[in-house]
Tab-separated table of C-alpha atoms in Angstrom:
chain	number	residue	atom	x	y	z
A	1	UNK	CA	-7.690	-9.522	-1.744
A	2	UNK	CA	-4.627	-8.098	-0.246
A	3	UNK	CA	-3.816	-4.441	-0.708
A	4	UNK	CA	-0.788	-2.486	0.014
A	5	UNK	CA	-1.672	0.086	2.717
A	6	UNK	CA	-0.285	2.792	0.668
A	7	UNK	CA	-2.296	1.759	-2.500
A	8	UNK	CA	-5.447	1.466	-0.375
A	9	UNK	CA	-4.952	4.803	1.053
A	10	UNK	CA	-4.512	6.372	-2.297
A	11	UNK	CA	-7.539	4.590	-3.539
A	12	UNK	CA	-9.501	5.847	-0.538
A	13	UNK	CA	-8.320	9.307	-1.192
A	14	UNK	CA	-9.404	9.219	-4.827
A	15	UNK	CA	-12.673	7.553	-3.886
A	16	UNK	CA	-13.539	10.467	-1.404
A	17	UNK	CA	-12.653	12.968	-4.264
A	18	UNK	CA	-14.899	11.199	-6.543
A	19	UNK	CA	-17.793	10.950	-3.975
A	20	UNK	CA	-17.401	14.721	-3.300
A	21	UNK	CA	-17.540	15.530	-6.982
A	22	UNK	CA	-20.400	13.206	-7.653
A	23	UNK	CA	-22.368	14.594	-4.682
A	24	UNK	CA	-21.669	18.209	-6.069
A	25	UNK	CA	-22.956	17.276	-9.469
A	26	UNK	CA	-25.928	15.231	-8.309
A	27	UNK	CA	-26.728	17.979	-5.906
A	28	UNK	CA	-27.182	20.168	-8.987
A	29	UNK	CA	-29.703	18.061	-10.613
A	30	UNK	CA	-33.316	18.594	-10.445
A	31	UNK	CA	-33.915	14.865	-9.639
A	32	UNK	CA	-31.735	12.865	-7.444
A	33	UNK	CA	-29.703	10.438	-9.675
A	34	UNK	CA	-30.511	7.520	-7.142
A	35	UNK	CA	-34.281	8.194	-7.445
A	36	UNK	CA	-34.144	8.502	-11.279
A	37	UNK	CA	-31.871	5.435	-11.887
A	38	UNK	CA	-31.821	3.322	-8.565
A	39	UNK	CA	-29.979	0.621	-10.605
A	40	UNK	CA	-27.010	2.624	-11.128
A	41	UNK	CA	-23.925	1.592	-9.017
A	42	UNK	CA	-20.280	2.429	-9.298
A	43	UNK	CA	-18.992	-0.676	-11.117
A	44	UNK	CA	-15.531	0.497	-12.103
A	45	UNK	CA	-12.999	2.766	-10.276
A	46	UNK	CA	-10.461	4.562	-12.379
A	47	UNK	CA	-6.945	3.436	-11.809
A	48	UNK	CA	-4.307	6.193	-11.775
């Protein structure tokens, strides 16, 4: 799957933002999401 470097960079930046936000939200939960639902995986990334 070939990617345009500019698109890849944009997706990488967006992914980092999502990870940061997810980490902040999960960090505020009493039980880590991964422990509560180990089957959860990011299946789809939003396309901007």
